[in-house]
Amino acid sequence: MTVKVAVVGLGWAGRELWLPLLREHADFEVVAAVDADPASRAAFAKTAGIPVHAGVEALSAREVDLAVVAVPNHLHAEVAGSLMATGIPVFLEKPVCLTSAEVDVLAAAERSGGMLLAGSAARYRADVAALAQLVPDLGDVRHVDLAWVRSRGVPRAGWFTQRDKAGGGVLFDLGWHLLDTLAHLLGPGRFTQVTGSTSDDFVNVGAWSAAWRKDSSGADTADVEDTARGFLVRDDGVSVSLRASWASHEARDVTLIRVEGSAGVAELQCTFGFSPNRRPEPELTLTSEGTTTPITLPAEPIGAEYRRQLDGLAARLADLGNRGAAVAEARPIVRMIENFYASARSARDPRPVPAYQ
């Protein structure tokens, strides 16, 4: 049976990503769209051929089987909670929410009968799937390096670089993808130690923006980080180094995932996302006792992970056993990010350090 979908949010992700993919997919029929901005609604209504509403209260569970929510980060919990309260299941773009309190709100909405599914595209990449197949051969996993470093990739959308609307900067954006991939590879885990630092050298310099994105330029000065670097330890003893950067002095946008175990090391170098400034091909290797073996990877077009995510979405929606899974996976990530920012703030504490006697 075809799933009737409403797309909530007509920014870049809703307009350029989810609407075309949903319309092309045999499992889905887009029956409505929602956006609070009158100009966005007017522009979309000219070619949409479907109702375009100003708010989610116009949607009904009788007419909509699923809402795909791609609104600014600070509205995720509010919008998803409102939809679930009316009986409409929600597929929510990352980050699921911004605070531990918002995690609790979403958990309560699901306990009342709602269903929340989370967008997590990276785990659906063919190269990440190949890496996951190597993990059991690595023995006891000891350490993971996670990095996604762009050359020039600061989002130009106004809300994306405003802390009160985005929650933070690159850590909530690229960092969430990396942390979700970690949970996919090793299973969910709580972070018992978190040390982090942030910097904002590029975020307010126009030359470092992501020209390939179809964002509208924001007039406000950005107040979020463009780079986050941290060292984490999970409750299973695995240490994690993390770097996420919207901009850098590197020549290309590169994603690195390196998993070190007692029996070997697996390393994936690729480029997550849609940037055209990417590695030509992903490379995956397995190293053990001084011998490095390249692993053959299937070729796939940019963005295939999003199409692949939709392939299983209708089945996930129909399985009530998935209720609670998105919240359970989001909770340790949100808590880690809260602790990461707290660590970064404490490192910049202006109070003088007492001199040793």
Tab-separated table of C-alpha atoms in Angstrom:
chain	number	residue	atom	x	y	z
A	1	MET	CA	0.000	0.000	0.000
A	2	THR	CA	1.300	3.473	-0.874
A	3	VAL	CA	2.273	5.642	2.091
A	4	LYS	CA	0.710	9.110	1.936
A	5	VAL	CA	3.327	11.659	2.964
A	6	ALA	CA	3.340	15.309	4.009
A	7	VAL	CA	6.650	17.177	3.755
A	8	VAL	CA	7.002	19.657	6.610
A	9	GLY	CA	9.592	22.335	5.860
A	10	LEU	CA	10.439	23.642	2.380
A	11	GLY	CA	14.027	24.687	2.995
A	12	TRP	CA	16.944	23.062	1.184
A	13	ALA	CA	16.469	19.572	2.630
A	14	GLY	CA	12.702	19.461	2.156
A	15	ARG	CA	12.621	21.144	-1.253
A	16	GLU	CA	15.761	19.822	-2.939
A	17	LEU	CA	16.155	16.431	-1.290
A	18	TRP	CA	13.076	14.824	0.217
A	19	LEU	CA	10.358	16.076	-2.148
A	20	PRO	CA	12.041	14.804	-5.342
A	21	LEU	CA	13.072	11.497	-3.763
A	22	LEU	CA	9.623	10.827	-2.313
A	23	ARG	CA	7.912	11.669	-5.579
A	24	GLU	CA	10.181	9.289	-7.472
A	25	HIS	CA	9.696	6.400	-5.047
A	26	ALA	CA	6.980	3.835	-5.662
A	27	ASP	CA	6.239	3.389	-1.947
A	28	PHE	CA	5.188	6.993	-1.365
A	29	GLU	CA	2.694	9.617	-2.525
A	30	VAL	CA	3.280	13.225	-1.483
A	31	VAL	CA	-0.143	14.611	-0.610
A	32	ALA	CA	0.677	17.857	1.239
A	33	ALA	CA	3.429	20.259	2.222
A	34	VAL	CA	3.837	22.647	5.158
A	35	ASP	CA	5.973	25.751	5.621
A	36	ALA	CA	5.531	28.717	7.928
A	37	ASP	CA	7.063	31.188	5.448
A	38	PRO	CA	4.459	32.759	3.105
A	39	ALA	CA	7.019	33.343	0.341
A	40	SER	CA	8.123	29.708	0.403
A	41	ARG	CA	4.517	28.522	0.292
A	42	ALA	CA	3.666	30.848	-2.594
A	43	ALA	CA	6.693	29.810	-4.647
A	44	PHE	CA	6.053	26.118	-4.063
A	45	ALA	CA	2.289	26.304	-4.666
A	46	LYS	CA	2.823	27.481	-8.256
A	47	THR	CA	4.153	24.084	-9.317
A	48	ALA	CA	3.275	21.713	-6.463
A	49	GLY	CA	-0.137	20.419	-7.435
A	50	ILE	CA	-0.799	19.577	-3.766
A	51	PRO	CA	-2.142	21.540	-0.769
A	52	VAL	CA	0.458	23.766	0.923
A	53	HIS	CA	-0.305	24.706	4.527
A	54	ALA	CA	1.099	27.228	6.969
A	55	GLY	CA	1.109	24.868	9.958
A	56	VAL	CA	0.946	21.184	10.857
A	57	GLU	CA	-2.426	21.636	12.533
A	58	ALA	CA	-3.901	21.507	9.013
A	59	LEU	CA	-2.764	17.893	8.641
A	60	SER	CA	-4.925	14.938	9.647
A	61	ALA	CA	-4.070	11.310	10.329
A	62	ARG	CA	-7.031	10.394	8.107
A	63	GLU	CA	-5.225	11.905	5.104
A	64	VAL	CA	-1.525	11.558	6.026
A	65	ASP	CA	0.284	8.326	6.919
A	66	LEU	CA	3.690	9.918	7.568
A	67	ALA	CA	5.156	13.388	7.989
A	68	VAL	CA	8.720	13.933	6.786
A	69	VAL	CA	9.949	16.806	8.953
A	70	ALA	CA	12.801	19.021	7.722
A	71	VAL	CA	12.338	22.231	9.712
A	72	PRO	CA	15.054	24.251	11.502
A	73	ASN	CA	16.634	22.331	14.373
A	74	HIS	CA	15.018	24.270	17.218
A	75	LEU	CA	11.559	23.279	15.943
A	76	HIS	CA	12.208	19.530	15.665
A	77	ALA	CA	10.856	18.470	19.047
A	78	GLU	CA	7.906	20.892	18.959
A	79	VAL	CA	6.773	19.973	15.449
A	80	ALA	CA	7.361	16.236	15.848
A	81	GLY	CA	5.549	16.221	19.188
A	82	SER	CA	2.558	18.079	17.734
A	83	LEU	CA	2.288	15.672	14.809
A	84	MET	CA	2.560	12.574	16.976
A	85	ALA	CA	-0.126	13.977	19.295
A	86	THR	CA	-2.537	13.965	16.344
A	87	GLY	CA	-1.663	10.375	15.431
A	88	ILE	CA	0.669	11.138	12.521
A	89	PRO	CA	3.984	9.196	12.585
A	90	VAL	CA	7.092	11.310	12.005
A	91	PHE	CA	10.285	10.787	10.028
A	92	LEU	CA	12.589	13.435	11.454
A	93	GLU	CA	15.714	14.815	9.799
A	94	LYS	CA	18.857	14.909	11.947
A	95	PRO	CA	19.533	16.143	14.539
A	96	VAL	CA	16.569	14.496	16.219
A	97	CYS	CA	16.569	17.221	18.878
A	98	LEU	CA	18.877	19.605	20.693
A	99	THR	CA	18.656	18.933	24.442
A	100	SER	CA	18.087	16.105	26.874
A	101	ALA	CA	14.825	17.810	27.872
A	102	GLU	CA	13.639	17.606	24.263
A	103	VAL	CA	14.562	13.910	24.185
A	104	ASP	CA	12.207	13.460	27.128
A	105	VAL	CA	9.434	15.313	25.281
A	106	LEU	CA	9.746	13.021	22.276
A	107	ALA	CA	9.910	9.936	24.474
A	108	ALA	CA	6.677	10.979	26.187
A	109	ALA	CA	4.993	11.516	22.812
A	110	GLU	CA	5.889	7.983	21.765
A	111	ARG	CA	4.688	6.505	25.049
A	112	SER	CA	1.352	8.169	24.308
A	113	GLY	CA	1.089	6.241	21.044
A	114	GLY	CA	3.176	8.205	18.575
A	115	MET	CA	5.950	6.872	16.379
A	116	LEU	CA	9.224	8.612	15.617
A	117	LEU	CA	11.656	7.471	12.921
A	118	ALA	CA	14.988	9.238	12.556
A	119	GLY	CA	16.818	10.211	9.381
A	120	SER	CA	20.329	8.740	9.411
A	121	ALA	CA	21.571	8.545	5.851
A	122	ALA	CA	25.271	7.736	6.341
A	123	ARG	CA	24.643	4.228	7.634
A	124	TYR	CA	22.923	3.465	4.313
A	125	ARG	CA	26.032	4.185	2.235
A	126	ALA	CA	27.506	1.157	0.477
A	127	ASP	CA	31.014	1.956	1.746
A	128	VAL	CA	29.819	2.261	5.349
A	129	ALA	CA	27.990	-1.069	4.964
A	130	ALA	CA	31.226	-2.640	3.726
A	131	LEU	CA	33.104	-1.187	6.704
A	132	ALA	CA	30.471	-2.582	9.070
A	133	GLN	CA	31.064	-6.058	7.641
A	134	LEU	CA	34.758	-5.809	8.606
A	135	VAL	CA	34.197	-4.797	12.237
A	136	PRO	CA	33.588	-8.346	13.567
A	137	ASP	CA	36.993	-9.367	12.141
A	138	LEU	CA	38.854	-6.639	14.055
A	139	GLY	CA	38.714	-8.392	17.426
A	140	ASP	CA	38.025	-6.203	20.447
A	141	VAL	CA	37.545	-2.630	19.222
A	142	ARG	CA	39.794	-0.239	21.135
A	143	HIS	CA	39.614	3.109	19.316
A	144	VAL	CA	37.761	4.893	16.505
A	145	ASP	CA	38.828	7.986	14.566
A	146	LEU	CA	35.895	9.990	13.170
A	147	ALA	CA	36.404	13.019	10.938
A	148	TRP	CA	34.443	14.951	8.355
A	149	VAL	CA	36.468	17.943	7.180
A	150	ARG	CA	35.283	20.236	4.422
A	151	SER	CA	37.465	22.608	2.439
A	152	ARG	CA	34.840	25.339	2.018
A	153	GLY	CA	31.431	24.308	3.270
A	154	VAL	CA	29.898	26.757	5.752
A	155	PRO	CA	26.096	26.770	5.222
A	156	ARG	CA	24.773	30.136	4.097
A	157	ALA	CA	21.226	29.686	5.426
A	158	GLY	CA	20.636	32.195	8.220
A	159	TRP	CA	19.181	29.836	10.848
A	160	PHE	CA	21.860	27.210	10.282
A	161	THR	CA	24.555	29.384	11.860
A	162	GLN	CA	22.421	30.872	14.666
A	163	ARG	CA	22.814	29.052	17.972
A	164	ASP	CA	19.275	29.771	19.169
A	165	LYS	CA	17.840	28.041	16.087
A	166	ALA	CA	20.471	25.424	15.222
A	167	GLY	CA	21.503	24.489	18.757
A	168	GLY	CA	25.148	24.732	17.719
A	169	GLY	CA	27.242	24.601	14.600
A	170	VAL	CA	29.137	21.873	12.834
A	171	LEU	CA	28.918	19.488	15.799
A	172	PHE	CA	25.136	19.248	15.414
A	173	ASP	CA	25.448	19.145	11.617
A	174	LEU	CA	28.334	16.969	10.405
A	175	GLY	CA	29.126	15.673	13.878
A	176	TRP	CA	25.687	14.075	14.262
A	177	HIS	CA	26.279	12.009	11.093
A	178	LEU	CA	29.617	10.794	12.455
A	179	LEU	CA	28.217	9.881	15.864
A	180	ASP	CA	25.247	8.100	14.320
A	181	THR	CA	27.646	6.112	12.111
A	182	LEU	CA	29.652	5.168	15.211
A	183	ALA	CA	26.504	3.835	16.899
A	184	HIS	CA	25.675	1.882	13.743
A	185	LEU	CA	29.132	0.279	13.604
A	186	LEU	CA	29.585	-0.542	17.296
A	187	GLY	CA	26.065	-0.394	18.687
A	188	PRO	CA	24.700	2.407	20.891
A	189	GLY	CA	26.897	3.456	23.773
A	190	ARG	CA	26.931	6.074	26.500
A	191	PHE	CA	29.888	8.464	26.634
A	192	THR	CA	31.469	8.471	30.088
A	193	GLN	CA	34.256	10.947	29.285
A	194	VAL	CA	33.992	13.944	26.958
A	195	THR	CA	36.636	16.568	26.254
A	196	GLY	CA	36.038	19.031	23.426
A	197	SER	CA	37.146	22.292	21.899
A	198	THR	CA	35.570	24.502	19.251
A	199	SER	CA	36.705	27.312	16.953
A	200	ASP	CA	35.042	29.790	14.573
A	201	ASP	CA	37.800	30.999	12.249
A	202	PHE	CA	35.811	30.634	9.014
A	203	VAL	CA	32.103	30.814	9.820
A	204	ASN	CA	31.741	34.585	9.266
A	205	VAL	CA	33.986	34.816	6.200
A	206	GLY	CA	31.938	34.546	3.001
A	207	ALA	CA	34.721	32.974	0.958
A	208	TRP	CA	34.432	29.800	3.062
A	209	SER	CA	30.723	29.231	2.424
A	210	ALA	CA	29.221	26.203	0.693
A	211	ALA	CA	28.530	27.705	-2.730
A	212	TRP	CA	27.156	24.359	-3.961
A	213	ARG	CA	24.217	24.521	-1.534
A	214	LYS	CA	21.108	26.350	-2.711
A	215	ASP	CA	20.707	28.300	0.509
A	216	SER	CA	19.454	31.827	0.842
A	217	SER	CA	22.098	34.003	2.446
A	218	GLY	CA	21.514	34.969	6.056
A	219	ALA	CA	22.175	38.549	7.086
A	220	ASP	CA	22.935	37.837	10.753
A	221	THR	CA	26.411	37.273	12.118
A	222	ALA	CA	27.003	33.595	12.855
A	223	ASP	CA	27.488	32.685	16.518
A	224	VAL	CA	28.303	28.977	16.201
A	225	GLU	CA	31.472	26.958	15.741
A	226	ASP	CA	32.739	25.891	12.327
A	227	THR	CA	35.130	23.301	13.802
A	228	ALA	CA	34.803	20.898	16.725
A	229	ARG	CA	37.596	18.636	17.965
A	230	GLY	CA	37.150	16.186	20.798
A	231	PHE	CA	38.251	13.044	22.582
A	232	LEU	CA	35.562	10.739	23.955
A	233	VAL	CA	35.379	7.461	25.872
A	234	ARG	CA	32.336	5.180	25.708
A	235	ASP	CA	31.004	3.019	28.511
A	236	ASP	CA	32.378	-0.063	26.724
A	237	GLY	CA	35.910	1.375	26.987
A	238	VAL	CA	36.242	2.378	23.318
A	239	SER	CA	37.995	5.727	22.873
A	240	VAL	CA	36.937	8.049	20.039
A	241	SER	CA	38.676	11.013	18.440
A	242	LEU	CA	36.237	13.341	16.706
A	243	ARG	CA	36.740	16.200	14.283
A	244	ALA	CA	34.019	17.961	12.336
A	245	SER	CA	34.811	21.044	10.224
A	246	TRP	CA	32.669	23.095	7.877
A	247	ALA	CA	35.809	24.741	6.497
A	248	SER	CA	39.561	24.171	6.585
A	249	HIS	CA	42.730	24.642	4.574
A	250	GLU	CA	42.407	21.176	3.029
A	251	ALA	CA	42.048	20.824	-0.736
A	252	ARG	CA	39.070	18.423	-0.657
A	253	ASP	CA	36.135	17.487	1.538
A	254	VAL	CA	37.064	14.201	3.196
A	255	THR	CA	35.348	11.861	5.648
A	256	LEU	CA	37.498	9.426	7.631
A	257	ILE	CA	36.377	6.491	9.764
A	258	ARG	CA	39.175	4.362	11.221
A	259	VAL	CA	38.344	1.460	13.538
A	260	GLU	CA	41.230	-0.043	15.514
A	261	GLY	CA	40.829	-3.485	17.066
A	262	SER	CA	42.969	-6.091	18.747
A	263	ALA	CA	43.095	-8.116	15.508
A	264	GLY	CA	43.289	-5.401	12.856
A	265	VAL	CA	42.448	-1.919	11.639
A	266	ALA	CA	39.789	-0.948	9.088
A	267	GLU	CA	39.927	2.499	7.498
A	268	LEU	CA	37.409	4.191	5.209
A	269	GLN	CA	38.194	7.439	3.415
A	270	CYS	CA	35.349	8.933	1.387
A	271	THR	CA	33.181	12.066	1.249
A	272	PHE	CA	29.796	12.089	2.963
A	273	GLY	CA	27.079	14.375	1.623
A	274	PHE	CA	26.598	16.227	-1.643
A	275	SER	CA	29.640	18.463	-1.961
A	276	PRO	CA	31.191	18.282	-5.459
A	277	ASN	CA	34.629	18.934	-3.928
A	278	ARG	CA	35.045	15.300	-2.972
A	279	ARG	CA	37.400	12.358	-3.144
A	280	PRO	CA	37.113	10.727	-6.592
A	281	GLU	CA	36.305	7.320	-5.081
A	282	PRO	CA	35.889	5.938	-1.565
A	283	GLU	CA	38.738	3.757	-0.324
A	284	LEU	CA	38.445	1.012	2.285
A	285	THR	CA	41.399	-0.956	3.630
A	286	LEU	CA	41.978	-3.699	6.196
A	287	THR	CA	45.374	-3.814	7.922
A	288	SER	CA	46.591	-6.711	10.078
A	289	GLU	CA	50.113	-7.672	11.162
A	290	GLY	CA	51.790	-5.294	8.748
A	291	THR	CA	49.735	-6.201	5.682
A	292	THR	CA	47.208	-3.772	4.199
A	293	THR	CA	44.499	-5.182	1.932
A	294	PRO	CA	42.288	-2.919	-0.229
A	295	ILE	CA	38.597	-3.838	-0.107
A	296	THR	CA	36.622	-3.544	-3.346
A	297	LEU	CA	33.647	-1.204	-3.038
A	298	PRO	CA	30.616	-0.976	-5.315
A	299	ALA	CA	30.184	2.224	-7.311
A	300	GLU	CA	27.148	4.293	-6.457
A	301	PRO	CA	25.922	7.781	-7.362
A	302	ILE	CA	26.093	10.705	-4.935
A	303	GLY	CA	23.063	10.673	-2.654
A	304	ALA	CA	22.268	6.975	-3.134
A	305	GLU	CA	22.138	6.574	0.653
A	306	TYR	CA	19.047	8.787	0.822
A	307	ARG	CA	17.221	6.758	-1.820
A	308	ARG	CA	18.261	3.550	-0.042
A	309	GLN	CA	16.933	4.942	3.236
A	310	LEU	CA	13.519	5.387	1.640
A	311	ASP	CA	13.582	1.800	0.336
A	312	GLY	CA	13.123	0.492	3.871
A	313	LEU	CA	11.145	3.369	5.364
A	314	ALA	CA	7.657	1.963	4.689
A	315	ALA	CA	8.618	-1.312	6.388
A	316	ARG	CA	10.059	0.581	9.390
A	317	LEU	CA	6.836	2.546	9.643
A	318	ALA	CA	4.742	-0.622	9.672
A	319	ASP	CA	6.837	-2.295	12.398
A	320	LEU	CA	5.651	-1.088	15.813
A	321	GLY	CA	8.800	-2.617	17.286
A	322	ASN	CA	10.641	0.460	16.023
A	323	ARG	CA	8.767	2.663	18.468
A	324	GLY	CA	11.297	4.139	20.883
A	325	ALA	CA	14.385	3.216	18.859
A	326	ALA	CA	15.036	6.725	17.502
A	327	VAL	CA	14.806	8.269	20.973
A	328	ALA	CA	17.061	5.586	22.467
A	329	GLU	CA	19.733	6.245	19.828
A	330	ALA	CA	19.438	10.034	20.063
A	331	ARG	CA	19.702	10.273	23.845
A	332	PRO	CA	23.443	9.443	24.238
A	333	ILE	CA	24.360	11.619	21.239
A	334	VAL	CA	22.484	14.631	22.597
A	335	ARG	CA	23.967	14.146	26.054
A	336	MET	CA	27.465	13.861	24.595
A	337	ILE	CA	27.010	17.083	22.613
A	338	GLU	CA	25.805	18.896	25.751
A	339	ASN	CA	28.920	17.711	27.604
A	340	PHE	CA	31.152	18.563	24.622
A	341	TYR	CA	29.981	22.181	24.574
A	342	ALA	CA	30.323	22.386	28.360
A	343	SER	CA	33.909	21.162	28.057
A	344	ALA	CA	34.656	23.683	25.309
A	345	ARG	CA	33.212	26.529	27.409
A	346	SER	CA	35.202	25.545	30.495
A	347	ALA	CA	38.420	25.543	28.478
A	348	ARG	CA	37.782	29.218	27.690
A	349	ASP	CA	36.841	30.204	31.235
A	350	PRO	CA	38.248	33.752	31.657
A	351	ARG	CA	38.849	33.367	35.384
A	352	PRO	CA	42.567	33.629	36.244
A	353	VAL	CA	44.424	30.451	37.135
A	354	PRO	CA	46.015	30.658	40.605
A	355	ALA	CA	49.801	30.731	40.572
A	356	TYR	CA	51.579	27.803	42.121
A	357	GLN	CA	53.443	28.639	45.341
